[in-house]
Amino acid sequence: MPFICENVECRAVLARGQVRSSQEDKGWCFYCPDCNARNELKDVGMPDGPAQLVQPERPSPPHRVIATAHPLEDGRYAAQLRVQRALAIKGTYAVEERWEELGVFINAQEAVAHANSFAAELLKA
Ligand SMILES: [Zn+2]
């Protein structure tokens, strides 16, 4: 199993030989050679044996959610959303899903908030 950088923007798939794991006060980790993000590791080896490092399972994969407010001609804002679901195969994403107009709002913050809550519902399913 390769390691996968948990930085959503990076998601580099790294062969174990490519990363140098280190033990810090907070526990084991490695720093992504591509983006330098700290990635947590867990030692699942025997207490007195050599360290056997794995990446902890995350409750949910890091989906990409981009919620924006698109200004309309009448001064209101359309809530727009782009979602890329992270697939079970780490490091890959599904085809982007887009919504051009989830609703129309008086101000931009409301539009973004609506798009974000829509995304939260969507990704819960
Ligand atoms: Zn990275």
mmCIF file with all atom_site columns, C-alpha atoms and ligand atoms in Angstrom:
data_model
loop_
_atom_site.group_PDB
_atom_site.id
_atom_site.type_symbol
_atom_site.label_atom_id
_atom_site.label_alt_id
_atom_site.label_comp_id
_atom_site.label_asym_id
_atom_site.label_entity_id
_atom_site.label_seq_id
_atom_site.pdbx_PDB_ins_code
_atom_site.Cartn_x
_atom_site.Cartn_y
_atom_site.Cartn_z
_atom_site.occupancy
_atom_site.B_iso_or_equiv
_atom_site.pdbx_formal_charge
_atom_site.auth_seq_id
_atom_site.auth_comp_id
_atom_site.auth_asym_id
_atom_site.auth_atom_id
_atom_site.pdbx_PDB_model_num
ATOM   1   C  CA . MET A 1 1   ? 0.000   0.000  0.000   1.00 0.00 ? 1   MET A CA 1
ATOM   2   C  CA . PRO A 1 2   ? 1.461   3.340  -0.967  1.00 0.00 ? 2   PRO A CA 1
ATOM   3   C  CA . PHE A 1 3   ? 0.981   6.388  1.206   1.00 0.00 ? 3   PHE A CA 1
ATOM   4   C  CA . ILE A 1 4   ? -1.362  9.123  0.021   1.00 0.00 ? 4   ILE A CA 1
ATOM   5   C  CA . CYS A 1 5   ? -0.841  12.760 0.870   1.00 0.00 ? 5   CYS A CA 1
ATOM   6   C  CA . GLU A 1 6   ? -3.912  13.958 2.781   1.00 0.00 ? 6   GLU A CA 1
ATOM   7   C  CA . ASN A 1 7   ? -3.641  17.493 1.501   1.00 0.00 ? 7   ASN A CA 1
ATOM   8   C  CA . VAL A 1 8   ? -6.717  17.762 -0.710  1.00 0.00 ? 8   VAL A CA 1
ATOM   9   C  CA . GLU A 1 9   ? -4.917  19.956 -3.199  1.00 0.00 ? 9   GLU A CA 1
ATOM   10  C  CA . CYS A 1 10  ? -2.079  17.469 -3.510  1.00 0.00 ? 10  CYS A CA 1
ATOM   11  C  CA . ARG A 1 11  ? -3.206  13.870 -2.968  1.00 0.00 ? 11  ARG A CA 1
ATOM   12  C  CA . ALA A 1 12  ? 0.137   12.579 -4.142  1.00 0.00 ? 12  ALA A CA 1
ATOM   13  C  CA . VAL A 1 13  ? 0.438   8.811  -4.240  1.00 0.00 ? 13  VAL A CA 1
ATOM   14  C  CA . LEU A 1 14  ? 3.782   7.998  -2.706  1.00 0.00 ? 14  LEU A CA 1
ATOM   15  C  CA . ALA A 1 15  ? 5.667   4.751  -2.675  1.00 0.00 ? 15  ALA A CA 1
ATOM   16  C  CA . ARG A 1 16  ? 6.882   3.951  0.798   1.00 0.00 ? 16  ARG A CA 1
ATOM   17  C  CA . GLY A 1 17  ? 10.452  4.347  -0.332  1.00 0.00 ? 17  GLY A CA 1
ATOM   18  C  CA . GLN A 1 18  ? 9.685   7.921  -1.351  1.00 0.00 ? 18  GLN A CA 1
ATOM   19  C  CA . VAL A 1 19  ? 8.715   9.133  2.088   1.00 0.00 ? 19  VAL A CA 1
ATOM   20  C  CA . ARG A 1 20  ? 10.788  9.395  5.181   1.00 0.00 ? 20  ARG A CA 1
ATOM   21  C  CA . SER A 1 21  ? 8.728   8.745  8.281   1.00 0.00 ? 21  SER A CA 1
ATOM   22  C  CA . SER A 1 22  ? 9.738   10.431 11.458  1.00 0.00 ? 22  SER A CA 1
ATOM   23  C  CA . GLN A 1 23  ? 8.700   10.140 15.068  1.00 0.00 ? 23  GLN A CA 1
ATOM   24  C  CA . GLU A 1 24  ? 7.760   13.437 16.654  1.00 0.00 ? 24  GLU A CA 1
ATOM   25  C  CA . ASP A 1 25  ? 6.292   14.362 20.009  1.00 0.00 ? 25  ASP A CA 1
ATOM   26  C  CA . LYS A 1 26  ? 2.786   14.036 18.552  1.00 0.00 ? 26  LYS A CA 1
ATOM   27  C  CA . GLY A 1 27  ? 3.540   10.631 17.054  1.00 0.00 ? 27  GLY A CA 1
ATOM   28  C  CA . TRP A 1 28  ? 4.658   9.240  13.742  1.00 0.00 ? 28  TRP A CA 1
ATOM   29  C  CA . CYS A 1 29  ? 4.252   11.206 10.565  1.00 0.00 ? 29  CYS A CA 1
ATOM   30  C  CA . PHE A 1 30  ? 5.771   11.925 7.201   1.00 0.00 ? 30  PHE A CA 1
ATOM   31  C  CA . TYR A 1 31  ? 6.073   15.119 5.253   1.00 0.00 ? 31  TYR A CA 1
ATOM   32  C  CA . CYS A 1 32  ? 4.856   14.997 1.681   1.00 0.00 ? 32  CYS A CA 1
ATOM   33  C  CA . PRO A 1 33  ? 7.802   15.459 -0.688  1.00 0.00 ? 33  PRO A CA 1
ATOM   34  C  CA . ASP A 1 34  ? 5.511   17.285 -3.127  1.00 0.00 ? 34  ASP A CA 1
ATOM   35  C  CA . CYS A 1 35  ? 3.692   19.783 -0.926  1.00 0.00 ? 35  CYS A CA 1
ATOM   36  C  CA . ASN A 1 36  ? 5.349   19.417 2.471   1.00 0.00 ? 36  ASN A CA 1
ATOM   37  C  CA . ALA A 1 37  ? 2.065   18.738 4.297   1.00 0.00 ? 37  ALA A CA 1
ATOM   38  C  CA . ARG A 1 38  ? 2.345   16.785 7.536   1.00 0.00 ? 38  ARG A CA 1
ATOM   39  C  CA . ASN A 1 39  ? 0.665   13.398 7.243   1.00 0.00 ? 39  ASN A CA 1
ATOM   40  C  CA . GLU A 1 40  ? -0.114  11.435 10.351  1.00 0.00 ? 40  GLU A CA 1
ATOM   41  C  CA . LEU A 1 41  ? 0.958   7.805  10.671  1.00 0.00 ? 41  LEU A CA 1
ATOM   42  C  CA . LYS A 1 42  ? -0.016  5.117  13.115  1.00 0.00 ? 42  LYS A CA 1
ATOM   43  C  CA . ASP A 1 43  ? 2.267   2.419  14.449  1.00 0.00 ? 43  ASP A CA 1
ATOM   44  C  CA . VAL A 1 44  ? 0.391   -0.869 14.347  1.00 0.00 ? 44  VAL A CA 1
ATOM   45  C  CA . GLY A 1 45  ? 3.412   -3.032 15.089  1.00 0.00 ? 45  GLY A CA 1
ATOM   46  C  CA . MET A 1 46  ? 3.970   -5.040 18.258  1.00 0.00 ? 46  MET A CA 1
ATOM   47  C  CA . PRO A 1 47  ? 4.840   -2.870 21.280  1.00 0.00 ? 47  PRO A CA 1
ATOM   48  C  CA . ASP A 1 48  ? 8.422   -4.121 21.452  1.00 0.00 ? 48  ASP A CA 1
ATOM   49  C  CA . GLY A 1 49  ? 8.842   -4.910 17.763  1.00 0.00 ? 49  GLY A CA 1
ATOM   50  C  CA . PRO A 1 50  ? 9.830   -2.680 14.891  1.00 0.00 ? 50  PRO A CA 1
ATOM   51  C  CA . ALA A 1 51  ? 7.449   0.132  13.967  1.00 0.00 ? 51  ALA A CA 1
ATOM   52  C  CA . GLN A 1 52  ? 4.869   -0.836 11.392  1.00 0.00 ? 52  GLN A CA 1
ATOM   53  C  CA . LEU A 1 53  ? 3.446   2.343  10.006  1.00 0.00 ? 53  LEU A CA 1
ATOM   54  C  CA . VAL A 1 54  ? 0.090   2.798  8.355   1.00 0.00 ? 54  VAL A CA 1
ATOM   55  C  CA . GLN A 1 55  ? -2.013  5.829  7.554   1.00 0.00 ? 55  GLN A CA 1
ATOM   56  C  CA . PRO A 1 56  ? -4.998  6.192  9.877   1.00 0.00 ? 56  PRO A CA 1
ATOM   57  C  CA . GLU A 1 57  ? -8.366  5.611  8.230   1.00 0.00 ? 57  GLU A CA 1
ATOM   58  C  CA . ARG A 1 58  ? -10.332 8.804  7.900   1.00 0.00 ? 58  ARG A CA 1
ATOM   59  C  CA . PRO A 1 59  ? -14.073 8.732  8.580   1.00 0.00 ? 59  PRO A CA 1
ATOM   60  C  CA . SER A 1 60  ? -14.731 10.384 5.240   1.00 0.00 ? 60  SER A CA 1
ATOM   61  C  CA . PRO A 1 61  ? -12.503 10.915 2.248   1.00 0.00 ? 61  PRO A CA 1
ATOM   62  C  CA . PRO A 1 62  ? -11.602 14.523 1.470   1.00 0.00 ? 62  PRO A CA 1
ATOM   63  C  CA . HIS A 1 63  ? -14.160 15.591 -1.092  1.00 0.00 ? 63  HIS A CA 1
ATOM   64  C  CA . ARG A 1 64  ? -13.589 18.811 -2.971  1.00 0.00 ? 64  ARG A CA 1
ATOM   65  C  CA . VAL A 1 65  ? -16.394 21.285 -2.473  1.00 0.00 ? 65  VAL A CA 1
ATOM   66  C  CA . ILE A 1 66  ? -16.362 24.680 -4.151  1.00 0.00 ? 66  ILE A CA 1
ATOM   67  C  CA . ALA A 1 67  ? -19.309 26.861 -3.245  1.00 0.00 ? 67  ALA A CA 1
ATOM   68  C  CA . THR A 1 68  ? -19.552 30.258 -4.891  1.00 0.00 ? 68  THR A CA 1
ATOM   69  C  CA . ALA A 1 69  ? -21.991 33.105 -5.334  1.00 0.00 ? 69  ALA A CA 1
ATOM   70  C  CA . HIS A 1 70  ? -22.487 34.216 -8.906  1.00 0.00 ? 70  HIS A CA 1
ATOM   71  C  CA . PRO A 1 71  ? -23.688 37.838 -9.233  1.00 0.00 ? 71  PRO A CA 1
ATOM   72  C  CA . LEU A 1 72  ? -26.803 38.182 -11.364 1.00 0.00 ? 72  LEU A CA 1
ATOM   73  C  CA . GLU A 1 73  ? -27.838 41.163 -13.458 1.00 0.00 ? 73  GLU A CA 1
ATOM   74  C  CA . ASP A 1 74  ? -30.542 42.167 -11.000 1.00 0.00 ? 74  ASP A CA 1
ATOM   75  C  CA . GLY A 1 75  ? -28.058 42.472 -8.141  1.00 0.00 ? 75  GLY A CA 1
ATOM   76  C  CA . ARG A 1 76  ? -28.912 39.185 -6.523  1.00 0.00 ? 76  ARG A CA 1
ATOM   77  C  CA . TYR A 1 77  ? -26.696 36.127 -6.313  1.00 0.00 ? 77  TYR A CA 1
ATOM   78  C  CA . ALA A 1 78  ? -27.064 32.617 -7.625  1.00 0.00 ? 78  ALA A CA 1
ATOM   79  C  CA . ALA A 1 79  ? -25.672 29.879 -5.420  1.00 0.00 ? 79  ALA A CA 1
ATOM   80  C  CA . GLN A 1 80  ? -23.299 27.743 -7.448  1.00 0.00 ? 80  GLN A CA 1
ATOM   81  C  CA . LEU A 1 81  ? -21.662 24.542 -6.444  1.00 0.00 ? 81  LEU A CA 1
ATOM   82  C  CA . ARG A 1 82  ? -18.975 22.252 -7.766  1.00 0.00 ? 82  ARG A CA 1
ATOM   83  C  CA . VAL A 1 83  ? -18.352 18.935 -6.080  1.00 0.00 ? 83  VAL A CA 1
ATOM   84  C  CA . GLN A 1 84  ? -15.734 16.325 -6.739  1.00 0.00 ? 84  GLN A CA 1
ATOM   85  C  CA . ARG A 1 85  ? -16.213 13.231 -4.645  1.00 0.00 ? 85  ARG A CA 1
ATOM   86  C  CA . ALA A 1 86  ? -13.075 11.476 -3.543  1.00 0.00 ? 86  ALA A CA 1
ATOM   87  C  CA . LEU A 1 87  ? -13.331 7.862  -4.596  1.00 0.00 ? 87  LEU A CA 1
ATOM   88  C  CA . ALA A 1 88  ? -12.598 4.879  -2.432  1.00 0.00 ? 88  ALA A CA 1
ATOM   89  C  CA . ILE A 1 89  ? -9.428  4.422  -4.404  1.00 0.00 ? 89  ILE A CA 1
ATOM   90  C  CA . LYS A 1 90  ? -7.258  6.993  -2.781  1.00 0.00 ? 90  LYS A CA 1
ATOM   91  C  CA . GLY A 1 91  ? -5.820  9.778  -4.858  1.00 0.00 ? 91  GLY A CA 1
ATOM   92  C  CA . THR A 1 92  ? -8.613  9.761  -7.422  1.00 0.00 ? 92  THR A CA 1
ATOM   93  C  CA . TYR A 1 93  ? -11.750 11.808 -7.832  1.00 0.00 ? 93  TYR A CA 1
ATOM   94  C  CA . ALA A 1 94  ? -15.053 11.248 -9.550  1.00 0.00 ? 94  ALA A CA 1
ATOM   95  C  CA . VAL A 1 95  ? -16.158 13.459 -12.412 1.00 0.00 ? 95  VAL A CA 1
ATOM   96  C  CA . GLU A 1 96  ? -17.045 16.912 -11.189 1.00 0.00 ? 96  GLU A CA 1
ATOM   97  C  CA . GLU A 1 97  ? -20.715 17.583 -10.504 1.00 0.00 ? 97  GLU A CA 1
ATOM   98  C  CA . ARG A 1 98  ? -21.893 21.144 -11.040 1.00 0.00 ? 98  ARG A CA 1
ATOM   99  C  CA . TRP A 1 99  ? -24.904 23.190 -10.145 1.00 0.00 ? 99  TRP A CA 1
ATOM   100 C  CA . GLU A 1 100 ? -25.168 26.577 -11.820 1.00 0.00 ? 100 GLU A CA 1
ATOM   101 C  CA . GLU A 1 101 ? -28.111 27.830 -9.821  1.00 0.00 ? 101 GLU A CA 1
ATOM   102 C  CA . LEU A 1 102 ? -29.147 26.163 -6.600  1.00 0.00 ? 102 LEU A CA 1
ATOM   103 C  CA . GLY A 1 103 ? -31.143 29.181 -5.628  1.00 0.00 ? 103 GLY A CA 1
ATOM   104 C  CA . VAL A 1 104 ? -31.109 32.961 -5.833  1.00 0.00 ? 104 VAL A CA 1
ATOM   105 C  CA . PHE A 1 105 ? -30.222 35.067 -2.801  1.00 0.00 ? 105 PHE A CA 1
ATOM   106 C  CA . ILE A 1 106 ? -30.094 38.704 -1.791  1.00 0.00 ? 106 ILE A CA 1
ATOM   107 C  CA . ASN A 1 107 ? -26.501 38.520 -0.661  1.00 0.00 ? 107 ASN A CA 1
ATOM   108 C  CA . ALA A 1 108 ? -23.439 36.535 -1.552  1.00 0.00 ? 108 ALA A CA 1
ATOM   109 C  CA . GLN A 1 109 ? -22.843 35.013 1.910   1.00 0.00 ? 109 GLN A CA 1
ATOM   110 C  CA . GLU A 1 110 ? -26.300 33.476 1.944   1.00 0.00 ? 110 GLU A CA 1
ATOM   111 C  CA . ALA A 1 111 ? -25.784 31.999 -1.483  1.00 0.00 ? 111 ALA A CA 1
ATOM   112 C  CA . VAL A 1 112 ? -22.473 30.423 -0.451  1.00 0.00 ? 112 VAL A CA 1
ATOM   113 C  CA . ALA A 1 113 ? -23.962 29.150 2.815   1.00 0.00 ? 113 ALA A CA 1
ATOM   114 C  CA . HIS A 1 114 ? -26.825 27.554 0.905   1.00 0.00 ? 114 HIS A CA 1
ATOM   115 C  CA . ALA A 1 115 ? -24.448 25.865 -1.549  1.00 0.00 ? 115 ALA A CA 1
ATOM   116 C  CA . ASN A 1 116 ? -22.338 24.559 1.332   1.00 0.00 ? 116 ASN A CA 1
ATOM   117 C  CA . SER A 1 117 ? -25.289 23.092 3.212   1.00 0.00 ? 117 SER A CA 1
ATOM   118 C  CA . PHE A 1 118 ? -26.533 21.524 -0.021  1.00 0.00 ? 118 PHE A CA 1
ATOM   119 C  CA . ALA A 1 119 ? -23.097 19.942 -0.448  1.00 0.00 ? 119 ALA A CA 1
ATOM   120 C  CA . ALA A 1 120 ? -23.109 18.666 3.138   1.00 0.00 ? 120 ALA A CA 1
ATOM   121 C  CA . GLU A 1 121 ? -26.468 16.948 2.569   1.00 0.00 ? 121 GLU A CA 1
ATOM   122 C  CA . LEU A 1 122 ? -25.298 15.545 -0.732  1.00 0.00 ? 122 LEU A CA 1
ATOM   123 C  CA . LEU A 1 123 ? -22.108 14.063 0.652   1.00 0.00 ? 123 LEU A CA 1
ATOM   124 C  CA . LYS A 1 124 ? -23.837 12.572 3.681   1.00 0.00 ? 124 LYS A CA 1
ATOM   125 C  CA . ALA A 1 125 ? -25.847 10.265 1.434   1.00 0.00 ? 125 ALA A CA 1
HETATM 126 ZN ZN . ZN  B 2 .   ? 1.272   16.450 -0.642  1.00 0.00 ? 1   ZN  B ZN 1
#
